[in-house]
CSV table of C-alpha atoms in Angstrom, one decimal:
chain,number,residue,atom,x,y,z
A,264,MET,CA,0.0,0.0,0.0
A,265,PRO,CA,1.3,3.5,-0.8
A,266,LYS,CA,2.1,5.9,2.1
A,267,ASN,CA,0.1,9.0,2.7
A,268,LYS,CA,2.5,11.8,1.8
A,269,GLY,CA,0.1,14.7,2.0
A,270,LYS,CA,-1.2,16.7,4.9
A,271,GLY,CA,-4.8,15.7,4.5
A,272,GLY,CA,-7.5,15.4,1.9
A,273,LYS,CA,-9.5,18.0,0.0
A,274,ASN,CA,-11.7,18.6,3.0
A,275,ARG,CA,-8.8,20.1,4.9
A,276,SER,CA,-8.0,22.6,2.2
A,277,ARG,CA,-11.7,23.5,1.9
A,278,ALA,CA,-11.9,24.2,5.6
A,279,LYS,CA,-8.8,26.4,5.5
A,280,SER,CA,-10.2,28.6,2.8
A,281,ASP,CA,-13.4,29.1,4.8
A,282,ARG,CA,-11.6,30.7,7.8
A,283,ASN,CA,-10.4,33.9,6.1
A,284,GLU,CA,-13.6,34.4,4.2
A,285,LYS,CA,-15.8,37.3,5.2
A,286,ARG,CA,-19.3,36.2,6.1
A,287,GLU,CA,-22.6,38.1,6.4
A,288,LEU,CA,-23.4,39.6,9.8
A,289,HIS,CA,-26.5,38.0,11.4
A,290,PHE,CA,-28.6,40.1,13.6
A,291,LYS,CA,-31.0,38.7,16.2
A,292,ASN,CA,-34.5,38.1,15.3
A,293,THR,CA,-36.8,38.8,18.3
A,294,ASP,CA,-39.8,37.1,16.6
A,295,ASP,CA,-37.9,33.8,16.6
A,296,GLY,CA,-36.9,34.2,20.2
A,297,GLN,CA,-33.2,34.9,19.6
A,298,GLU,CA,-30.8,36.8,21.9
A,299,TYR,CA,-27.2,37.8,22.2
A,300,ALA,CA,-25.1,36.2,25.0
A,301,GLN,CA,-21.6,36.0,26.4
A,302,VAL,CA,-20.1,32.7,27.4
A,303,LEU,CA,-19.3,32.5,31.1
A,304,LYS,CA,-18.3,28.9,31.6
A,305,ILE,CA,-17.7,25.8,29.4
A,306,LEU,CA,-19.4,22.9,31.2
A,307,GLY,CA,-18.3,20.0,29.0
A,308,GLY,CA,-19.8,18.1,26.2
A,309,PRO,CA,-22.3,20.3,24.3
A,310,TRP,CA,-23.2,22.5,27.3
A,311,LEU,CA,-22.1,25.9,28.4
A,312,GLU,CA,-23.3,28.6,30.8
A,313,ALA,CA,-23.9,32.0,29.2
A,314,TYR,CA,-25.1,35.5,30.3
A,315,CYS,CA,-27.8,36.7,28.0
A,316,PHE,CA,-28.0,40.5,27.5
A,317,ASP,CA,-31.7,40.4,28.6
A,318,GLY,CA,-30.2,40.0,32.2
A,319,GLN,CA,-30.4,36.2,32.8
A,320,LYS,CA,-27.9,33.4,33.0
A,321,ARG,CA,-28.9,30.4,30.9
A,322,LEU,CA,-27.7,26.9,30.3
A,323,CYS,CA,-27.0,26.6,26.6
A,324,HIS,CA,-26.6,23.6,24.3
A,325,ILE,CA,-24.2,23.8,21.4
A,326,CYS,CA,-26.0,22.4,18.3
A,327,GLY,CA,-24.3,19.5,16.5
A,328,LYS,CA,-23.2,21.3,13.3
A,329,MET,CA,-21.5,24.0,15.4
A,330,GLY,CA,-19.9,21.7,17.9
A,331,ARG,CA,-17.8,19.9,15.3
A,332,LYS,CA,-16.6,23.0,13.4
A,333,VAL,CA,-16.6,26.0,15.8
A,334,ARG,CA,-14.6,26.2,19.0
A,335,LEU,CA,-16.1,28.3,21.8
A,336,ALA,CA,-14.1,29.9,24.6
A,337,VAL,CA,-15.0,31.9,27.7
A,338,SER,CA,-16.1,35.5,27.0
A,339,ASP,CA,-17.1,34.8,23.3
A,340,ILE,CA,-20.2,36.5,22.1
A,341,VAL,CA,-22.8,34.0,20.7
A,342,LEU,CA,-26.3,34.2,19.3
A,343,ILE,CA,-28.7,31.9,21.1
A,344,SER,CA,-32.2,30.7,20.4
A,345,LEU,CA,-34.5,30.8,23.5
A,346,ARG,CA,-36.7,27.8,24.2
A,347,GLY,CA,-40.4,28.4,24.4
A,348,PHE,CA,-40.9,25.6,27.0
A,349,GLN,CA,-37.8,26.1,29.1
A,350,ASP,CA,-36.9,29.7,30.1
A,351,ASN,CA,-33.5,28.7,31.8
A,352,LYS,CA,-32.2,26.8,28.7
A,353,ALA,CA,-31.3,27.9,25.2
A,354,ASP,CA,-29.5,26.7,22.1
A,355,VAL,CA,-26.3,28.3,20.6
A,356,ILE,CA,-26.9,29.1,16.9
A,357,ASP,CA,-23.9,31.2,16.0
A,358,LYS,CA,-20.5,32.5,17.3
A,359,TYR,CA,-19.4,36.0,16.4
A,360,MET,CA,-15.8,36.8,15.6
A,361,PRO,CA,-14.1,39.9,17.2
A,362,ASP,CA,-14.6,42.1,14.1
A,363,GLU,CA,-18.3,41.1,14.0
A,364,VAL,CA,-18.7,42.0,17.7
A,365,ARG,CA,-17.3,45.4,17.0
A,366,ALA,CA,-19.7,45.9,14.1
A,367,LEU,CA,-22.6,44.8,16.4
A,368,LYS,CA,-21.5,47.3,19.0
A,369,THR,CA,-21.3,50.2,16.5
A,370,ALA,CA,-24.8,49.2,15.2
A,371,GLY,CA,-26.1,49.5,18.8
A,372,GLU,CA,-27.1,45.8,19.1
A,373,LEU,CA,-24.8,45.1,22.0
A,374,PRO,CA,-24.5,47.1,25.2
A,375,ASP,CA,-21.3,49.2,25.7
A,376,SER,CA,-20.4,47.2,28.8
A,377,VAL,CA,-19.5,44.1,26.7
A,378,LYS,CA,-15.7,43.4,26.9
A,379,LEU,CA,-14.4,41.3,24.1
A,380,ASN,CA,-11.4,38.9,24.4
A,381,GLU,CA,-9.0,39.5,21.5
A,382,THR,CA,-6.1,37.4,22.6
A,383,GLU,CA,-6.8,34.8,19.9
A,384,GLU,CA,-6.9,37.3,17.0
A,385,GLY,CA,-4.3,39.8,18.1
A,386,GLY,CA,-1.9,37.3,19.5
A,387,GLU,CA,-0.6,39.7,22.1
A,388,ASP,CA,-0.9,39.0,25.8
A,389,ASN,CA,-1.2,42.2,27.8
A,390,PHE,CA,1.4,42.0,30.6
A,391,GLU,CA,2.3,44.8,32.9
A,392,PHE,CA,5.7,44.6,34.4
A,393,GLY,CA,6.6,46.3,37.6
A,394,SER,CA,3.1,46.6,39.0
A,395,GLY,CA,2.5,45.4,42.5
A,396,GLY,CA,5.1,42.6,42.9
A,397,GLU,CA,6.1,41.4,46.3
A,398,GLU,CA,9.6,42.8,46.1
A,399,GLU,CA,8.3,46.3,45.2
A,400,GLU,CA,5.9,46.2,48.2
A,401,GLU,CA,8.7,45.2,50.5
A,402,GLU,CA,10.9,48.0,49.2
A,403,LYS,CA,8.0,50.5,49.7
A,404,SER,CA,7.3,49.4,53.2
A,405,SER,CA,11.0,49.5,54.1
A,406,GLU,CA,11.3,53.0,52.7
A,407,GLU,CA,8.3,54.2,54.6
A,408,SER,CA,9.5,52.6,57.9
A,409,GLY,CA,12.9,54.2,57.3
A,410,LYS,CA,11.3,57.6,57.0
A,411,GLU,CA,9.3,57.2,60.2
A,412,ASP,CA,12.2,55.9,62.4
A,413,ASP,CA,15.2,58.3,62.5
A,414,ILE,CA,18.4,57.2,64.0
A,415,ASP,CA,18.6,60.5,65.9
A,416,ASP,CA,15.3,59.8,67.6
A,417,ILE,CA,16.5,56.6,69.2
């Protein structure tokens, strides 16, 4: 039998081309019971906990076609479909990319208090050096104690 020399079949190349492609922005449809939400916690399997922008926390189920292709992380913005028979549960329909979230914010669909996690797209981790380390706190406390206790006073 011949060895597989390639890096995958035609489905892999097809999946790669879909990532960079711009897609149409989907707004919520209130008639169908859709709402925007932010992922709070991944519970495992197809379940996650999300904070809906109508003010409720809901248990959400990731639909099958999304679960195999789209990876969800904490603080992602998703579109969910509310269930008519269970108010505390919903189904995840779509995940928004960071540029789509910005577009939704400018359109007024999302509240301004929404913070979006851009570490995946930007690739930069925001580190602040020299802010509140243990060594700095010890130096500050020793300087302050040195000012208060003069050698002449003893």
